[in-house]
XYZ file of C-alpha atoms in Angstrom:
614
model
C -2.483 -17.133 16.505
C -3.766 -13.835 17.740
C -4.608 -10.227 17.037
C -2.376 -7.350 18.100
C -2.913 -3.609 18.195
C -1.842 -0.457 19.985
C -0.480 3.055 19.630
C 2.485 5.119 20.761
C 2.365 8.861 21.419
C 5.603 10.162 22.885
C 4.335 13.443 24.309
C 1.350 12.023 26.188
C 0.655 9.784 29.149
C -1.782 7.222 27.727
C -2.921 5.757 31.034
C -6.265 7.510 30.621
C -6.758 5.918 27.174
C -7.688 2.454 28.447
C -11.146 2.614 26.842
C -9.638 3.373 23.437
C -7.062 0.581 23.494
C -9.750 -1.780 24.765
C -12.005 -0.816 21.851
C -9.197 -1.364 19.352
C -8.408 -4.729 20.906
C -11.981 -5.950 21.182
C -12.663 -5.591 17.467
C -10.030 -8.306 16.888
C -11.921 -10.787 19.055
C -12.420 -13.320 16.249
C -8.656 -13.552 15.710
C -8.245 -14.440 19.371
C -11.424 -15.788 20.960
C -9.726 -17.299 24.028
C -8.450 -14.276 25.975
C -7.886 -10.520 25.922
C -5.235 -8.326 27.484
C -4.126 -4.682 27.413
C -1.098 -2.866 28.776
C -0.383 0.860 29.066
C 2.785 2.499 30.290
C 3.442 6.189 29.714
C 3.476 6.840 25.963
C 2.763 3.240 24.894
C -0.501 1.263 24.775
C -0.720 -2.373 23.631
C -3.695 -4.682 23.109
C -3.861 -8.402 22.411
C -6.487 -11.037 21.586
C -5.334 -14.623 22.092
C -5.966 -17.892 20.303
C -4.313 -20.457 22.563
C -2.089 -22.938 20.722
C 1.054 -23.398 22.842
C 1.036 -23.467 26.672
C -2.574 -22.254 27.057
C -2.175 -21.783 30.816
C 0.846 -19.479 30.822
C 1.031 -17.685 27.482
C -1.123 -14.632 28.240
C -0.276 -11.365 26.480
C 0.823 -8.629 26.580
C 3.780 -10.442 28.140
C 6.130 -8.405 30.340
C 9.665 -9.152 31.525
C 11.360 -6.915 34.103
C 15.144 -6.936 34.296
C 16.430 -4.626 37.039
C 15.090 -1.218 35.963
C 14.317 -2.308 32.395
C 10.879 -3.267 31.085
C 10.245 -5.301 27.928
C 6.671 -5.884 26.767
C 5.493 -7.835 23.724
C 2.318 -8.346 21.731
C 2.754 -11.066 19.155
C 0.792 -12.904 16.485
C 2.313 -16.046 15.010
C 4.311 -19.196 15.646
C 8.078 -19.583 16.035
C 8.891 -23.011 14.649
C 12.447 -23.138 15.986
C 11.425 -22.045 19.483
C 12.811 -25.179 21.132
C 16.280 -24.638 19.656
C 16.227 -20.942 20.531
C 15.109 -21.679 24.077
C 17.938 -24.163 24.569
C 20.492 -21.661 23.293
C 19.115 -18.893 25.505
C 19.235 -21.187 28.530
C 22.869 -21.952 27.768
C 23.431 -18.202 27.776
C 21.959 -17.971 31.275
C 18.361 -17.035 30.620
C 15.558 -18.626 32.650
C 12.004 -19.293 31.507
C 8.710 -19.407 33.366
C 6.517 -20.701 30.501
C 6.641 -23.204 27.649
C 5.238 -20.835 25.031
C 7.053 -19.341 22.056
C 5.992 -15.828 23.089
C 8.479 -15.883 25.947
C 11.151 -17.379 23.669
C 10.622 -14.495 21.248
C 10.754 -11.823 23.948
C 13.830 -13.363 25.581
C 15.464 -13.537 22.140
C 14.901 -9.813 21.721
C 16.281 -9.059 25.185
C 19.386 -11.130 24.417
C 20.066 -10.061 20.823
C 18.022 -6.883 20.299
C 16.641 -6.168 16.823
C 19.037 -8.756 15.361
C 16.856 -11.485 16.893
C 14.803 -11.570 13.680
C 17.671 -13.177 11.776
C 17.406 -16.220 14.055
C 13.649 -16.800 13.713
C 11.989 -19.515 11.680
C 8.270 -18.939 11.684
C 5.326 -16.758 10.838
C 5.002 -13.656 12.937
C 4.095 -10.033 13.425
C 5.003 -8.459 16.744
C 5.676 -5.248 18.640
C 8.078 -4.943 21.594
C 8.326 -2.008 23.988
C 11.964 -1.587 25.045
C 12.414 0.816 27.955
C 16.239 0.697 27.683
C 16.389 1.937 24.098
C 13.075 3.774 24.602
C 11.590 2.553 21.365
C 9.018 0.131 20.007
C 10.398 -2.557 17.728
C 8.155 -4.130 15.084
C 8.847 -7.097 12.802
C 7.017 -9.162 10.222
C 7.935 -12.624 8.941
C 9.923 -13.039 5.752
C 7.063 -14.039 3.427
C 4.334 -11.966 5.067
C 2.163 -14.831 6.299
C 1.084 -12.768 9.301
C -0.226 -9.231 8.701
C 0.816 -5.928 10.245
C -0.657 -2.554 9.318
C 0.204 0.859 10.717
C -0.552 4.551 10.467
C 1.697 7.443 11.433
C -0.256 10.657 11.991
C 0.871 13.800 13.814
C 3.559 11.967 15.773
C 1.314 9.071 16.767
C 2.019 5.557 15.510
C -1.022 3.280 15.448
C -0.735 -0.398 14.514
C -2.829 -3.523 14.218
C -3.148 -6.986 12.734
C -6.069 -5.722 10.674
C -7.130 -2.276 9.458
C -10.302 -2.412 11.562
C -8.311 -1.967 14.773
C -6.467 1.070 13.418
C -9.704 2.581 12.098
C -11.028 2.581 15.672
C -8.462 5.246 16.572
C -9.949 8.769 16.282
C -6.973 10.057 14.286
C -7.579 7.597 11.433
C -10.422 8.160 8.980
C -11.622 5.723 6.299
C -10.500 7.978 3.455
C -9.489 6.610 0.049
C -7.732 8.667 -2.614
C -6.813 7.981 -6.242
C -4.113 5.447 -5.352
C -6.491 3.577 -3.081
C -9.175 3.468 -5.772
C -6.605 2.222 -8.262
C -5.676 -0.541 -5.836
C -9.348 -1.552 -5.573
C -10.370 -1.293 -9.235
C -7.108 -2.055 -11.067
C -4.889 -4.167 -8.786
C -7.581 -5.701 -6.551
C -8.208 -8.105 -5.038
C -4.396 -8.076 -4.919
C -2.549 -5.202 -3.242
C 0.738 -3.483 -3.941
C 3.184 -4.487 -1.158
C 3.191 -1.900 1.609
C -0.071 -0.318 0.437
C -2.973 -0.222 2.870
C -5.563 1.206 0.394
C -6.892 3.657 2.998
C -5.139 7.002 2.656
C -3.367 7.026 6.036
C -2.782 3.277 6.230
C 0.350 1.345 5.307
C 1.475 -2.233 5.599
C 4.844 -3.285 6.984
C 6.255 -5.261 4.078
C 7.279 -8.901 4.475
C 10.835 -9.367 5.705
C 10.936 -5.863 7.187
C 11.269 -4.361 10.640
C 10.553 -0.869 11.884
C 11.653 1.059 14.945
C 9.641 3.945 16.370
C 11.336 6.301 18.813
C 11.229 9.993 19.690
C 13.119 10.808 16.486
C 10.464 9.180 14.299
C 10.001 5.960 12.339
C 12.756 3.940 10.665
C 12.182 0.861 8.470
C 14.580 -1.580 6.877
C 14.572 -5.005 5.256
C 16.197 -7.834 7.186
C 15.466 -10.485 4.516
C 14.787 -10.652 0.812
C 15.190 -13.183 -1.951
C 18.781 -13.332 -3.191
C 19.906 -14.463 -6.637
C 22.526 -17.177 -6.267
C 23.956 -19.844 -8.599
C 22.281 -23.240 -8.254
C 24.928 -25.964 -8.421
C 22.930 -29.052 -7.378
C 21.898 -31.560 -10.033
C 18.349 -32.895 -10.370
C 18.802 -35.717 -7.866
C 20.503 -33.485 -5.298
C 17.865 -30.794 -5.765
C 14.999 -33.240 -5.236
C 16.682 -34.639 -2.132
C 17.175 -31.158 -0.652
C 13.541 -30.210 -1.270
C 12.377 -33.428 0.348
C 14.572 -32.865 3.390
C 13.407 -29.247 3.774
C 9.735 -30.220 3.499
C 10.157 -33.021 6.020
C 11.909 -30.742 8.501
C 9.344 -27.975 7.977
C 6.420 -30.317 8.581
C 8.010 -31.810 11.690
C 8.326 -28.291 13.097
C 4.863 -27.115 12.109
C 2.973 -30.139 13.463
C 4.011 -29.324 17.041
C 0.964 -28.035 18.928
C -0.823 -28.339 22.254
C -4.223 -28.311 20.491
C -5.775 -30.449 17.698
C -4.142 -30.190 14.239
C -5.667 -31.204 10.890
C -4.792 -30.862 7.200
C -6.738 -29.377 4.295
C -6.922 -32.052 1.588
C -7.908 -31.323 -2.025
C -6.480 -34.486 -3.560
C -3.910 -32.426 -5.462
C -0.150 -32.692 -5.283
C 0.501 -29.972 -2.693
C -2.070 -30.841 -0.024
C -1.686 -34.594 -0.534
C 2.069 -34.323 0.070
C 1.638 -32.398 3.311
C -1.049 -34.806 4.488
C 1.195 -37.799 3.752
C 4.023 -36.176 5.719
C 1.618 -35.432 8.580
C 0.444 -39.042 8.667
C 4.061 -40.198 8.794
C 4.817 -37.769 11.638
C 1.769 -38.919 13.611
C 2.857 -42.543 13.211
C 6.402 -41.737 14.350
C 5.164 -39.816 17.394
C 2.279 -42.135 18.282
C -0.425 -39.493 17.903
C -2.998 -41.639 16.127
C -5.122 -40.705 13.116
C -4.804 -37.435 11.175
C -8.019 -35.507 10.557
C -8.447 -34.142 7.022
C -10.978 -31.684 5.604
C -12.146 -30.985 2.057
C -14.544 -28.456 0.546
C -17.089 -28.815 -2.251
C -20.376 -27.304 -3.384
C -23.894 -28.630 -3.785
C -24.491 -29.952 -7.339
C -20.928 -29.179 -8.438
C -20.706 -32.681 -9.887
C -23.655 -31.853 -12.166
C -22.319 -28.518 -13.411
C -18.555 -29.022 -13.525
C -16.965 -28.410 -16.925
C -13.281 -29.037 -17.419
C -11.133 -26.212 -18.843
C -7.462 -25.242 -18.986
C -7.465 -23.694 -15.517
C -9.460 -26.507 -13.873
C -8.913 -29.767 -15.802
C -10.657 -32.164 -13.421
C -12.888 -32.516 -10.374
C -11.227 -33.135 -6.994
C -13.694 -35.532 -5.370
C -12.327 -38.870 -6.626
C -8.750 -37.837 -5.822
C -9.647 -36.814 -2.271
C -11.185 -40.238 -1.720
C -8.095 -41.846 -3.249
C -5.829 -40.135 -0.700
C -8.155 -40.762 2.258
C -8.081 -44.483 1.490
C -4.338 -44.456 0.875
C -3.478 -42.633 4.102
C -6.361 -43.838 6.282
C -7.204 -40.361 7.567
C -10.343 -39.375 9.464
C -11.929 -37.346 6.701
C -14.561 -34.620 6.887
C -16.137 -33.589 3.574
C -17.794 -30.167 3.826
C -20.318 -28.882 1.253
C -21.906 -25.468 0.814
C -24.816 -24.275 -1.273
C -25.240 -21.097 -3.312
C -27.320 -19.144 -0.757
C -24.626 -19.710 1.882
C -21.901 -18.396 -0.441
C -23.860 -15.259 -1.280
C -24.795 -14.645 2.354
C -21.131 -14.901 3.428
C -19.891 -12.159 1.070
C -20.426 -9.338 3.613
C -18.703 -11.249 6.423
C -15.712 -12.018 4.199
C -15.447 -8.310 3.303
C -15.429 -7.359 6.983
C -12.786 -10.012 7.651
C -10.469 -8.295 5.121
C -11.702 -4.730 5.808
C -11.613 -4.513 2.003
C -13.276 -6.121 -1.016
C -11.665 -9.509 -1.589
C -11.801 -12.627 -3.699
C -15.605 -12.836 -3.729
C -16.888 -16.409 -3.299
C -13.302 -17.685 -3.080
C -13.024 -15.739 0.184
C -16.578 -16.472 1.309
C -16.246 -20.217 0.803
C -12.962 -20.317 2.719
C -14.535 -18.400 5.596
C -17.404 -20.904 5.762
C -14.948 -23.795 5.453
C -12.804 -22.491 8.321
C -15.854 -22.103 10.544
C -16.663 -25.773 10.015
C -13.075 -26.899 10.612
C -12.945 -24.871 13.835
C -15.627 -27.145 15.295
C -13.064 -29.971 15.382
C -9.605 -28.373 15.254
C -7.690 -25.232 16.190
C -4.737 -25.600 13.790
C -4.815 -26.607 10.103
C -2.012 -27.335 7.629
C -2.547 -25.914 4.127
C -0.757 -26.364 0.789
C -0.944 -22.642 -0.013
C 1.971 -21.083 -1.950
C 3.403 -24.183 -3.650
C 2.277 -22.931 -7.078
C 4.007 -19.586 -6.642
C 7.190 -21.156 -5.294
C 7.471 -24.068 -7.753
C 5.875 -22.457 -10.827
C 2.600 -24.345 -11.054
C 0.201 -21.739 -12.409
C -0.825 -21.707 -16.088
C 0.811 -18.304 -16.579
C 4.221 -19.892 -15.974
C 3.633 -22.120 -19.007
C 1.578 -20.130 -21.542
C 3.481 -17.824 -23.868
C 0.696 -15.262 -24.242
C 0.655 -14.781 -20.466
C 4.417 -14.881 -20.049
C 4.697 -12.145 -22.677
C 1.679 -10.090 -21.599
C 3.802 -7.193 -20.310
C 1.744 -7.009 -17.126
C 0.870 -9.154 -14.131
C -0.160 -12.403 -15.853
C -2.947 -13.135 -13.370
C -4.556 -9.798 -14.195
C -4.355 -9.190 -17.938
C -7.824 -7.665 -18.381
C -6.729 -4.077 -17.726
C -8.814 -2.715 -20.600
C -11.973 -4.392 -19.339
C -11.358 -3.166 -15.813
C -10.756 0.386 -17.023
C -14.017 0.260 -18.977
C -15.902 -0.527 -15.766
C -15.031 2.897 -14.343
C -16.894 6.157 -14.746
C -15.103 8.622 -17.076
C -14.274 10.932 -14.168
C -12.744 8.194 -12.021
C -10.901 6.739 -14.986
C -9.308 10.099 -15.673
C -8.505 10.606 -11.979
C -6.797 7.269 -11.276
C -5.425 6.542 -14.800
C -5.790 2.751 -14.500
C -3.606 1.728 -17.429
C -0.730 3.898 -16.230
C -1.146 2.804 -12.622
C -0.826 -0.907 -13.307
C 1.996 -0.316 -15.795
C 3.935 1.586 -13.122
C 3.336 -1.082 -10.466
C 4.425 -3.812 -12.889
C 7.580 -1.928 -13.902
C 8.487 -1.391 -10.247
C 8.110 -5.094 -9.503
C 10.227 -6.167 -12.478
C 12.941 -3.621 -11.645
C 13.000 -4.836 -8.042
C 13.809 -8.430 -9.055
C 17.317 -9.487 -7.986
C 19.395 -10.513 -10.988
C 22.051 -13.192 -11.345
C 25.079 -12.014 -13.275
C 25.288 -13.634 -16.705
C 21.823 -15.185 -16.516
C 19.955 -14.776 -19.807
C 17.073 -16.068 -21.876
C 14.482 -18.369 -20.350
C 16.281 -18.623 -17.028
C 16.260 -14.845 -16.574
C 12.649 -14.516 -17.744
C 11.418 -17.238 -15.378
C 13.354 -15.726 -12.462
C 11.350 -12.529 -12.953
C 8.090 -14.476 -13.278
C 8.824 -16.386 -10.077
C 9.673 -13.169 -8.246
C 6.430 -11.535 -9.366
C 4.424 -14.499 -8.126
C 6.155 -14.743 -4.754
C 6.068 -11.004 -3.995
C 2.873 -9.852 -5.756
C 0.422 -12.751 -6.198
C 1.221 -14.949 -3.213
C 0.483 -12.162 -0.684
C -3.081 -11.991 -2.019
C -3.652 -15.633 -1.159
C -1.826 -15.345 2.156
C -4.015 -12.350 3.067
C -7.049 -14.418 2.174
C -5.889 -17.401 4.177
C -5.026 -15.326 7.236
C -8.147 -13.168 7.297
C -10.698 -15.893 6.566
C -9.158 -18.430 8.947
C -8.626 -15.951 11.762
C -12.173 -14.663 11.364
C -13.142 -18.189 12.412
C -10.544 -18.419 15.195
C -8.582 -21.029 13.236
C -4.815 -21.008 12.813
C -3.629 -22.094 9.356
C 0.022 -22.998 8.821
C 1.600 -22.882 5.370
C 4.723 -25.096 5.150
C 5.521 -24.148 1.548
C 6.251 -20.638 2.870
C 9.233 -21.772 4.928
C 11.801 -19.155 3.951
C 14.596 -21.710 3.568
C 12.544 -23.645 1.019
C 11.441 -20.513 -0.846
C 14.992 -19.155 -1.124
C 16.367 -22.502 -2.298
C 13.653 -23.165 -4.884
C 13.701 -19.610 -6.277
C 17.249 -20.197 -7.527
C 16.544 -23.572 -9.154
C 16.862 -23.142 -12.953
C 13.608 -23.474 -14.860
C 14.710 -26.600 -16.706
C 15.162 -28.358 -13.340
C 11.937 -26.960 -11.870
C 10.111 -28.488 -14.832
C 11.869 -31.850 -14.645
C 10.004 -34.395 -16.787
C 8.469 -31.524 -18.782
C 5.825 -31.110 -16.078
C 4.735 -28.118 -14.043
C 6.312 -28.443 -10.577
C 8.301 -31.386 -11.945
C 11.049 -31.097 -9.345
C 8.519 -31.156 -6.499
C 6.929 -34.269 -7.993
C 10.334 -35.929 -8.146
C 11.071 -34.942 -4.555
C 7.835 -36.623 -3.457
C 8.420 -39.929 -5.217
C 7.767 -42.704 -2.728
C 5.715 -40.385 -0.527
C 2.662 -40.185 -2.812
C 1.059 -42.749 -5.140
C 2.215 -42.250 -8.721
C -1.234 -41.378 -10.104
C -1.636 -38.598 -7.517
C 1.980 -37.542 -7.921
C 1.532 -36.875 -11.631
C -2.044 -35.650 -11.607
C -2.668 -32.439 -13.589
C -2.841 -29.355 -11.382
C -6.280 -28.193 -10.248
C -6.841 -24.997 -8.228
C -8.876 -24.369 -5.072
C -12.419 -25.563 -5.867
C -15.103 -23.033 -6.699
C -18.815 -23.406 -7.338
C -19.878 -24.129 -10.914
C -23.571 -23.889 -10.076
C -25.280 -21.426 -12.479
C -27.494 -20.364 -9.584
C -24.494 -18.524 -8.148
C -24.111 -16.411 -11.286
C -27.829 -15.631 -11.221
C -27.744 -14.646 -7.551
C -24.717 -12.307 -7.694
C -25.747 -10.798 -11.055
C -29.216 -9.997 -9.675
C -27.623 -8.574 -6.549
C -25.434 -6.277 -8.634
C -28.359 -5.148 -10.792
C -30.259 -4.172 -7.632
C -27.258 -2.085 -6.566
C -27.270 -0.368 -9.974
C -31.009 0.338 -9.640
C -30.600 1.944 -6.220
C -29.676 5.635 -6.659
C -28.195 5.723 -3.124
C -25.589 3.019 -3.861
C -22.183 4.559 -3.022
C -20.458 2.707 -5.873
C -22.480 4.431 -8.610
C -20.317 7.578 -9.032
C -17.256 5.347 -9.434
C -18.414 2.947 -12.130
C -19.771 2.774 -15.676
C -23.188 1.336 -14.903
C -24.090 0.923 -18.585
C -21.034 -1.254 -19.182
C -21.872 -3.467 -16.217
C -25.489 -3.789 -17.339
C -24.278 -4.830 -20.787
C -22.100 -7.553 -19.262
C -25.024 -8.707 -17.157
C -27.248 -8.918 -20.237
C -24.731 -11.012 -22.165
C -25.026 -14.641 -21.152
C -21.596 -15.594 -22.482
C -19.778 -12.613 -20.956
C -21.521 -13.074 -17.634
C -20.411 -16.643 -17.194
C -16.976 -16.622 -18.844
C -15.086 -13.393 -18.222
C -11.691 -14.153 -16.692
C -10.395 -10.973 -15.063
C -8.266 -12.092 -12.103
C -6.333 -15.265 -11.361
C -7.609 -18.723 -12.186
C -10.906 -18.624 -10.344
C -12.405 -15.179 -10.815
C -14.603 -14.887 -13.885
C -17.990 -13.313 -14.618
C -19.802 -14.379 -11.439
C -16.896 -13.235 -9.298
C -16.855 -9.851 -11.039
C -20.438 -9.173 -9.967
C -19.694 -10.453 -6.473
C -16.549 -8.307 -6.204
C -18.361 -5.139 -7.261
C -21.088 -5.968 -4.730
C -18.361 -6.275 -2.102
C -17.003 -2.869 -3.121
C -20.439 -1.311 -2.675
C -20.922 -3.016 0.709
C -17.463 -1.876 1.840
C -18.040 1.745 0.797
C -21.320 1.806 2.700
C -20.421 -0.203 5.807
C -17.074 1.508 6.399
C -18.455 4.931 5.467
C -15.545 5.370 3.079
C -14.831 8.908 1.959
C -13.346 9.485 -1.494
C -10.943 12.407 -1.680
């Protein structure tokens, strides 16, 4: 995994801009701690930071291939999981290779097939290719948006980067946020509307899209999207197909020239991937799989079961470690560490994020990095297979808004009257929700529960899942750790999206069809364990720490957040013990403590990035 950046300015020779492209590249150092490279030719400047995973000796970037008078140059972030098959096909077509890395496979694929190469790729990727023959730069992002790509087009200049921080280094881009950006922060956040970069001049290339920048301007189009198709397999056939797809995906994603581990929570999703990894290691003679889990000091004392988190993970992690005989590493963090990591997690996103959920993952990834370079994670299974509570609770299914963010009234009340009038929070989220529902592909003749659950699945895959993928990418890459997410294999996602709800919930269980597919792979008690989300701290000291932090911000007249918020409302929440501790406002994990932490992140972001509101 890596960080990419650069800019294209057709009417200038950029060879004198080496300091600028170097500055843009250097700020992505944590994404790629192993090497740095830049390349400038005429109107095009590329920068790359490298995290070595495949062919460390020969995979330096930017990578350049000369063919007669033509020049092709790539900067790339990601992994191509079918690189071996593509390489073999390209060799049959007469192409020769000088490395064993997937970067060269990707560039040779583009040279052979042009922009259509994206249809052949299985992987996670964001890349830019300078093509001197067509005299354009070609950009692409993977189908589910696992790898990020942001850009800004200003006065004929196109500036791009893996993270906003690289683009913000360019003098043409200012950290300005307007009403839409504020609405994203205060109404949608920590999620983001697809394609929205929050900053006024910043956009995101949407998942499954490409763009081409030439002297005539910028053109974008989708090369992949979910398609509504009839599902004709029965329960047994469906389970068998899912099992085969997962097995194939894991076999592809466990290939690496550096140490690989799995993240193990003891739940269905991570336990399944760990079991498949153990099987792969046995088949390939690679020895013991390393597993990692996260927990918090005194969580066992303060844990209280509820509908979103019905049980503690610890005993189930131990159950799987003993079952699979992995080399396990249990990592624990304390409240002061979580609070102290909030600023770093904000910088990793360049935006306010998921509070301690982000901070804890950042700390976790730093610890994992001490022993591994690549980790396998169970992220996205709940969106794909329908595991979240809002798939199963009528009041959330019928909420008429994004079911992970139903507290629109509360969030609107947190704003100052002027900002509330300016950004119109209720209307903003209603519009974004309507757009998402209207965008959902429909299957002719599909009605009732099947049609309703198709929409719900689409919302989760295209609106909620990107939030968690952003989190996973930014926090892991800020630690120089590559995290792979097998449940985001596009073949699996497309297949499962079309499975009727009554089959998805086989056995009247959430993710029932996945459980059936994993029979014989996992022990029955783990297989049918009630879902539990990513662990968070239940220590009341965390609430005290972030609430006190927010009150200090409110007491400081220089705090940049003050003109944007209703300080009296926030003080009232802080004074109410019940509201402070139990105030669900986003997802499963973000309640009262996370609200204070999120607002603190907003204040830190406004100050540190010198954000201008206009």
